[in-house]
XYZ file of C-alpha atoms in Angstrom:
464
model
C 0.000 0.000 0.000
C 1.766 3.151 -1.223
C 0.564 6.188 0.754
C 1.447 9.477 -0.927
C 3.118 12.006 1.328
C 2.951 15.779 0.816
C 6.020 16.781 2.811
C 5.516 19.329 5.600
C 1.798 19.827 4.965
C 0.439 19.503 8.519
C -3.168 18.429 7.648
C -1.820 15.858 5.164
C 0.566 14.473 7.807
C -2.234 14.143 10.367
C -4.368 12.356 7.769
C -1.500 9.974 6.958
C -1.366 9.084 10.663
C -5.144 8.433 10.584
C -4.798 6.263 7.453
C -2.066 4.197 9.126
C -4.165 3.827 12.265
C -7.114 2.645 10.144
C -4.964 0.136 8.233
C -3.480 -1.256 11.444
C -6.815 -1.348 13.295
C -9.041 -2.672 10.507
C -6.683 -4.871 8.494
C -4.062 -5.799 11.088
C -1.183 -4.335 9.054
C 2.091 -4.282 11.021
C 4.831 -3.452 8.511
C 5.168 0.287 7.842
C 7.997 1.553 5.676
C 8.942 5.211 5.161
C 11.399 7.232 3.096
C 14.093 9.263 4.850
C 15.596 6.497 6.991
C 17.124 3.055 6.548
C 16.779 -0.259 8.368
C 14.466 -1.274 11.187
C 13.563 1.583 13.550
C 13.168 0.804 17.240
C 9.981 2.447 18.608
C 10.052 0.949 22.122
C 11.456 4.190 23.577
C 8.223 6.035 22.734
C 6.013 3.277 24.097
C 7.803 3.478 27.459
C 7.127 7.210 27.910
C 4.620 7.430 30.786
C 2.517 10.539 30.009
C 0.428 9.928 26.876
C -0.942 13.484 26.735
C 2.462 15.178 26.911
C 3.878 12.657 24.422
C 1.108 13.551 21.936
C 1.555 17.309 22.471
C 5.322 17.182 21.910
C 4.915 14.934 18.867
C 2.295 17.313 17.457
C 4.663 20.289 17.940
C 7.476 18.567 16.026
C 4.973 17.514 13.331
C 3.921 21.161 12.844
C 7.578 22.211 12.652
C 8.297 19.502 10.021
C 10.844 17.772 12.261
C 8.881 14.530 12.068
C 6.357 13.268 9.501
C 2.920 11.679 9.836
C 4.373 8.158 9.910
C 6.756 9.015 12.756
C 3.939 10.813 14.582
C 1.829 7.656 14.328
C 4.731 5.472 15.521
C 5.263 7.735 18.547
C 1.602 7.982 19.604
C 0.199 4.531 18.749
C -0.099 1.686 21.225
C -0.258 -0.876 18.445
C 2.458 -3.400 17.703
C 4.090 -2.156 14.510
C 7.324 -2.893 12.658
C 8.688 0.456 11.385
C 11.338 0.418 8.651
C 13.323 3.098 6.862
C 13.127 2.236 3.147
C 16.237 4.091 1.988
C 19.688 3.137 0.830
C 21.744 5.639 2.833
C 24.256 6.220 0.005
C 21.628 7.230 -2.557
C 19.652 9.279 -0.032
C 22.783 11.230 0.986
C 23.690 11.889 -2.665
C 20.129 13.100 -3.298
C 20.280 15.422 -0.296
C 23.777 16.659 -1.186
C 22.643 17.643 -4.707
C 19.713 19.593 -3.240
C 21.842 21.416 -0.675
C 24.383 22.370 -3.381
C 21.624 24.043 -5.405
C 20.001 25.683 -2.366
C 22.135 28.876 -1.983
C 21.148 30.126 -5.463
C 17.534 28.997 -5.255
C 15.845 32.174 -4.031
C 17.352 34.574 -6.568
C 16.819 32.089 -9.409
C 13.127 31.778 -8.507
C 12.831 35.586 -8.407
C 14.371 35.787 -11.892
C 12.018 33.064 -13.161
C 8.995 34.887 -11.667
C 10.036 38.091 -13.481
C 10.473 36.243 -16.779
C 7.127 34.474 -16.385
C 5.435 37.803 -15.709
C 7.036 39.216 -18.895
C 5.740 36.273 -20.902
C 2.241 36.759 -19.476
C 2.286 40.398 -20.591
C 3.391 39.321 -24.076
C 0.680 36.635 -24.000
C -2.033 39.257 -23.504
C -0.837 40.962 -26.704
C -0.424 38.076 -29.135
C -2.714 35.229 -28.023
C -6.183 35.049 -29.524
C -9.209 34.888 -27.223
C -9.443 31.081 -27.231
C -5.723 30.584 -26.473
C -5.888 33.128 -23.647
C -8.897 31.358 -22.175
C -7.198 27.949 -22.457
C -3.996 29.160 -20.821
C -5.917 30.891 -18.014
C -7.660 27.589 -17.246
C -4.337 25.702 -17.289
C -2.826 28.198 -14.824
C -5.942 28.110 -12.600
C -5.785 24.297 -12.483
C -2.015 24.279 -11.790
C -2.516 26.789 -8.944
C -5.320 24.729 -7.385
C -7.961 27.383 -8.167
C -9.839 25.220 -10.704
C -11.050 21.796 -9.487
C -9.768 18.783 -11.419
C -13.212 17.706 -12.655
C -14.031 21.244 -13.877
C -10.706 21.315 -15.732
C -11.453 17.974 -17.440
C -14.927 19.135 -18.476
C -13.454 22.350 -19.883
C -10.832 20.472 -21.946
C -13.487 18.082 -23.270
C -15.504 21.032 -24.568
C -12.513 22.122 -26.669
C -12.221 18.842 -28.615
C -14.717 16.995 -30.852
C -16.616 14.453 -28.736
C -16.423 11.642 -31.309
C -12.646 12.032 -31.725
C -12.119 12.239 -27.971
C -14.028 8.984 -27.448
C -12.021 7.270 -30.184
C -8.546 8.636 -29.328
C -8.542 9.118 -25.535
C -10.157 6.112 -23.827
C -9.149 6.968 -20.235
C -10.161 10.639 -20.513
C -13.484 9.580 -22.029
C -14.103 7.082 -19.207
C -13.400 9.774 -16.625
C -15.779 12.158 -18.417
C -18.525 9.523 -18.351
C -17.927 9.047 -14.614
C -18.081 12.817 -13.961
C -21.299 13.180 -15.971
C -22.863 10.229 -14.174
C -21.929 11.800 -10.848
C -23.632 15.054 -11.872
C -26.896 13.141 -12.488
C -26.658 11.279 -9.189
C -28.452 11.886 -5.948
C -26.278 10.143 -3.359
C -29.064 10.403 -0.768
C -31.528 8.631 -3.098
C -28.919 6.034 -4.057
C -28.342 5.245 -0.370
C -32.080 4.993 0.259
C -32.452 2.653 -2.746
C -29.542 0.540 -1.529
C -31.357 0.001 1.794
C -34.457 -1.046 -0.130
C -32.423 -3.461 -2.268
C -30.715 -4.937 0.815
C -34.129 -5.509 2.410
C -35.418 -7.051 -0.828
C -32.432 -9.405 -1.118
C -32.541 -10.452 2.537
C -36.134 -11.594 2.079
C -36.027 -12.970 -1.449
C -32.641 -14.622 -2.017
C -32.334 -18.375 -2.252
C -30.490 -20.029 0.628
C -27.406 -20.694 -1.521
C -27.026 -16.946 -2.262
C -28.074 -15.633 1.141
C -24.800 -16.671 2.760
C -22.753 -14.698 0.183
C -25.009 -11.674 0.656
C -24.722 -11.708 4.470
C -20.950 -12.215 4.376
C -20.484 -9.309 1.927
C -22.727 -7.020 4.003
C -20.842 -7.770 7.224
C -17.478 -7.155 5.507
C -18.699 -3.886 3.945
C -19.951 -2.588 7.302
C -16.652 -3.599 8.921
C -14.840 -1.705 6.109
C -12.954 -4.807 4.996
C -14.749 -4.842 1.631
C -14.583 -1.818 -0.665
C -17.661 -0.069 -2.066
C -17.104 -1.237 -5.660
C -16.896 -4.941 -4.746
C -19.879 -4.729 -2.406
C -22.205 -2.930 -4.813
C -21.217 -5.228 -7.674
C -22.013 -8.192 -5.405
C -25.484 -6.760 -4.694
C -26.083 -6.227 -8.427
C -24.882 -9.734 -9.310
C -27.131 -11.342 -6.668
C -30.161 -9.303 -7.776
C -29.582 -9.998 -11.482
C -29.294 -13.706 -10.691
C -32.608 -13.932 -8.829
C -35.198 -16.142 -10.497
C -38.202 -13.995 -9.573
C -37.773 -10.245 -9.842
C -40.242 -7.679 -11.139
C -37.842 -5.315 -12.970
C -34.246 -4.855 -14.050
C -32.080 -3.072 -11.480
C -31.903 0.190 -13.471
C -35.707 0.372 -13.538
C -36.353 -0.792 -9.986
C -33.640 1.348 -8.357
C -32.370 3.832 -10.993
C -30.221 6.021 -8.738
C -28.481 3.024 -7.180
C -27.881 1.585 -10.656
C -26.265 4.878 -11.774
C -24.148 4.917 -8.614
C -22.834 1.397 -9.281
C -22.028 2.374 -12.871
C -20.213 5.492 -11.607
C -18.153 3.457 -9.125
C -17.098 0.996 -11.832
C -16.091 3.724 -14.301
C -14.183 5.756 -11.719
C -12.417 2.930 -9.924
C -11.241 1.065 -13.030
C -9.474 4.115 -14.494
C -5.800 3.735 -15.359
C -4.704 6.834 -13.405
C -1.186 6.911 -14.877
C -2.450 6.433 -18.431
C -5.038 9.149 -17.814
C -2.463 11.893 -17.194
C -0.433 10.857 -20.208
C -3.587 11.157 -22.327
C -4.376 14.565 -20.830
C -0.965 15.878 -21.906
C -1.584 14.652 -25.470
C -5.126 16.047 -25.518
C -3.887 19.457 -24.382
C -1.273 19.569 -27.152
C -3.875 18.711 -29.802
C -6.233 21.414 -28.533
C -3.436 24.000 -28.643
C -2.391 22.982 -32.153
C -5.961 23.575 -33.290
C -6.000 27.085 -31.802
C -2.683 28.509 -33.043
C -3.133 30.991 -35.859
C 0.495 32.181 -36.037
C 3.945 30.729 -35.461
C 4.535 33.564 -32.940
C 1.787 32.145 -30.711
C 3.343 28.692 -30.875
C 6.761 30.069 -29.886
C 5.262 31.930 -26.944
C 3.468 28.797 -25.760
C 6.780 26.922 -25.936
C 8.520 29.561 -23.805
C 5.655 29.602 -21.294
C 5.898 25.820 -20.995
C 9.669 25.960 -20.428
C 9.540 28.780 -17.849
C 6.800 26.975 -15.887
C 8.844 23.783 -15.985
C 11.807 25.845 -14.743
C 9.706 27.239 -11.896
C 8.698 23.744 -10.778
C 12.225 22.434 -11.333
C 13.981 25.079 -9.234
C 11.325 25.028 -6.519
C 11.747 21.187 -6.468
C 8.027 20.675 -7.112
C 8.470 18.819 -10.377
C 6.380 15.683 -10.937
C 8.100 12.445 -11.910
C 6.303 12.375 -15.260
C 7.625 15.907 -16.020
C 11.255 14.710 -16.046
C 10.981 13.632 -19.683
C 9.832 17.168 -20.521
C 12.834 18.667 -18.730
C 15.193 16.389 -20.678
C 13.380 17.268 -23.904
C 13.707 21.035 -23.374
C 16.997 21.100 -21.477
C 18.659 23.142 -24.222
C 16.089 25.917 -23.679
C 16.963 26.492 -20.009
C 19.394 29.167 -21.132
C 19.512 32.695 -19.730
C 20.503 34.257 -23.036
C 17.708 32.469 -24.932
C 15.022 33.794 -22.588
C 16.533 37.279 -22.536
C 16.815 37.452 -26.329
C 13.221 36.247 -26.786
C 11.729 38.737 -24.300
C 13.787 41.647 -25.669
C 12.814 40.823 -29.253
C 9.094 40.534 -28.500
C 9.110 43.635 -26.266
C 10.690 45.653 -29.073
C 8.259 44.282 -31.668
C 5.216 44.975 -29.481
C 6.577 48.316 -28.181
C 6.561 47.120 -24.535
C 8.857 48.237 -21.744
C 9.664 45.109 -19.753
C 12.074 44.926 -16.821
C 14.432 41.958 -17.124
C 16.189 40.062 -14.309
C 19.856 40.781 -13.687
C 22.144 38.885 -16.023
C 24.006 37.205 -13.130
C 20.716 35.925 -11.657
C 19.737 34.413 -14.990
C 23.180 32.854 -15.429
C 22.871 31.288 -11.961
C 19.968 29.277 -13.386
C 22.280 27.600 -15.893
C 25.049 27.021 -13.337
C 22.669 25.331 -10.898
C 20.982 23.109 -13.498
C 23.543 20.229 -13.215
C 22.990 20.028 -9.428
C 19.229 19.955 -9.857
C 19.514 17.320 -12.572
C 21.522 15.229 -10.094
C 18.884 15.857 -7.437
C 16.108 14.491 -9.657
C 18.307 11.683 -10.995
C 19.026 10.351 -7.504
C 15.389 10.921 -6.480
C 14.174 8.745 -9.383
C 16.875 6.122 -8.663
C 15.443 5.818 -5.156
C 12.037 4.658 -6.495
C 13.156 1.041 -6.960
C 15.168 1.110 -3.720
C 12.149 2.270 -1.668
C 9.949 -0.486 -3.125
C 12.588 -3.246 -2.899
C 13.503 -2.439 0.712
C 9.831 -2.444 1.710
C 9.359 -5.903 0.167
C 12.514 -7.027 1.978
C 11.100 -5.754 5.284
C 7.841 -7.605 4.633
C 9.812 -10.820 4.059
C 11.822 -10.233 7.225
C 8.661 -9.671 9.286
C 6.784 -12.480 7.468
C 4.024 -10.064 6.462
C 2.122 -10.411 3.185
C 0.884 -6.803 3.251
C 2.864 -3.663 4.015
C 2.486 0.126 3.832
C 5.088 2.377 2.204
C 4.835 6.149 2.784
C 6.641 8.257 0.170
C 6.379 11.603 -1.561
C 4.087 11.592 -4.592
C 7.111 12.083 -6.870
C 8.037 8.416 -6.324
C 4.573 6.941 -7.051
C 5.017 6.271 -10.785
C 8.437 4.663 -10.376
C 7.312 2.494 -7.461
C 4.204 1.398 -9.390
C 6.317 0.424 -12.401
C 8.721 -1.580 -10.223
C 5.878 -3.455 -8.512
C 4.216 -4.201 -11.862
C 7.458 -5.700 -13.168
C 7.790 -7.801 -9.991
C 4.120 -8.852 -10.287
C 3.320 -7.470 -6.850
C -0.222 -6.183 -6.314
C -0.443 -2.646 -4.953
C -2.821 0.199 -4.198
C -2.049 3.930 -4.013
C -3.696 6.091 -1.329
C -3.610 9.888 -1.325
C -4.523 11.667 1.933
C -7.159 14.393 1.798
C -5.497 17.807 1.484
C -7.708 20.830 2.132
C -5.043 23.478 1.598
C -1.695 23.573 -0.188
C 1.040 25.435 1.658
C 3.404 27.414 -0.589
C 5.923 28.197 2.146
C 8.448 25.343 2.269
C 10.838 27.098 4.671
C 10.256 24.511 7.426
C 11.139 21.686 5.041
C 14.365 23.398 3.974
C 15.255 24.204 7.603
C 14.783 20.530 8.483
C 16.978 19.381 5.576
C 19.671 21.870 6.606
C 19.509 20.707 10.222
C 18.400 24.089 11.616
C 16.929 23.855 15.097
C 13.430 24.933 16.107
C 13.016 27.532 18.915
C 11.946 24.664 21.183
C 15.114 22.693 20.404
C 17.250 25.788 21.022
C 15.527 26.313 24.382
C 16.180 22.677 25.330
C 19.880 23.124 24.511
C 20.064 26.252 26.687
C 18.346 24.438 29.555
C 20.770 21.521 29.201
C 23.797 23.855 29.297
C 22.449 25.615 32.411
C 21.825 22.273 34.117
C 25.428 21.176 33.406
C 26.806 24.440 34.811
C 24.913 23.913 38.052
C-alpha cells in the first residue's frame, strides 16, 4: 500500500497518521515503511514514555515544525504493535540530499528571476494570443494553482475537442468524463435509500445458496474490509441472478444503478495512463488554436519557464522529467533574454528583465538539480525493494510504504514488473502550503526555537 506524502503539509501528515491507524486497526497491518531512513527503527522508547498526553503534544509540535512526519507521529503515539522500517539506501539518499543542498544557496534569486520572466511572458501573452488561447492558458494556470477543481478542468478540456474524436482517441479521458457526468446526475441520498431497499429485498427474497454470500459481503462492507465497488457489484450480481424479480435493477432502483455504474467507471481508471492522455489532448487542442507561429513560440517559452519554476522550486512531478530532458537546451539565460527583448521591441513594450548574473545562476545550478532528480528517481526502486525485503523479514504479506508523490510512478512500475499487487492512497489535502521554509530548515539541520531552548536548559543544568 503506497501512501502518498505531501512533505511538511500539517493536515496531510495528520491524515496519513489516521490512514495508518485505520490500516493497522481494521486490516491488522504491522509493517510500515517510510522514506528518509534506513533499516528497522526501534519504537520501544516512545512506548515506554509514561505521560500519553504530553507525548502527543510534543509529537504534534514537532509535526507542525516539520521535524517529524505523519508516519513518525503515528509510531510515537500509537499503542499498536508495529514494525517500522526506513526504506532508503543511505548512500543514494545522501547523494540526493547533497545535490539539493548544493543548489540551495542560489535557489531564491533564481526563482525571483524566473517569476520576473514568467510575468514578462504573461504580458506578451495578452498581446499576441487570440481569445481562445488566452482562455485555455488561463484555465491551465488556474488548475495548476489549485484554483480550478480537477473535474471542472477535465470538463473544460473536453468542450474544446470533438466528442467523437475524444471517445475514439482518448479512452481513459473519455471514461473519466462519463464518470463525472454520471456523478452530476446522481443523488447520493436517493442512491443510499435505494440501496437500503435493495438490501431488504435481497434479505427476504434470495435463495439459501445466495443468502450466505449476501450476508458475508454485508458484514465485511460494514466492517470496512470490503470496498464499495466490490460490495455494490455483489449486490447487483445477486439481484440480477434472482429467479423472480419484477424489474431490471436500473428500472427498480435507478439512482443506485447509476451509482454502481459510476463506481465501476471511476475505480477502473488507469490513473497513470489518464495523465499521459491529458498531456496529449492538451497539445492537440493547442495545435488547433494557433493561428500564427509567434503564438506557438510563446506557448513553448511559457511551458519551459513553468517547468523551470517547478524544477527550481523542487516541485516537479516524476512524469515531467521527460519534458525537462526534452527542453533542457532551452533552459538558457541568453535564450530567454533574447526572446523577451525581441518581443518587447516588436510589441513596443517596456519590460524589466532580471539581472544577467541571476539568470546565469539558473544555468550554473541546473547540473545540481539534474543530479537531485536523478538520484530521487533512482530511489524509487530502492524504496519499493527495501519495503518488500522488510515484509519478508517480518513475514508479512501486506505492508504500507509512505513516500512523496514524486516516487509513485516509479514504485508502481517496479511493482508491476515484480508482479506485486499494490494500491495507491492519497490523503485528503484541504489546503496547499506554498511556504516550504520549514522543510528546507529541516533538511539543513536548523533547530526549532523549542530545540534551542532545550539546549540552553541543558547547558544551564550542566553548569549547576
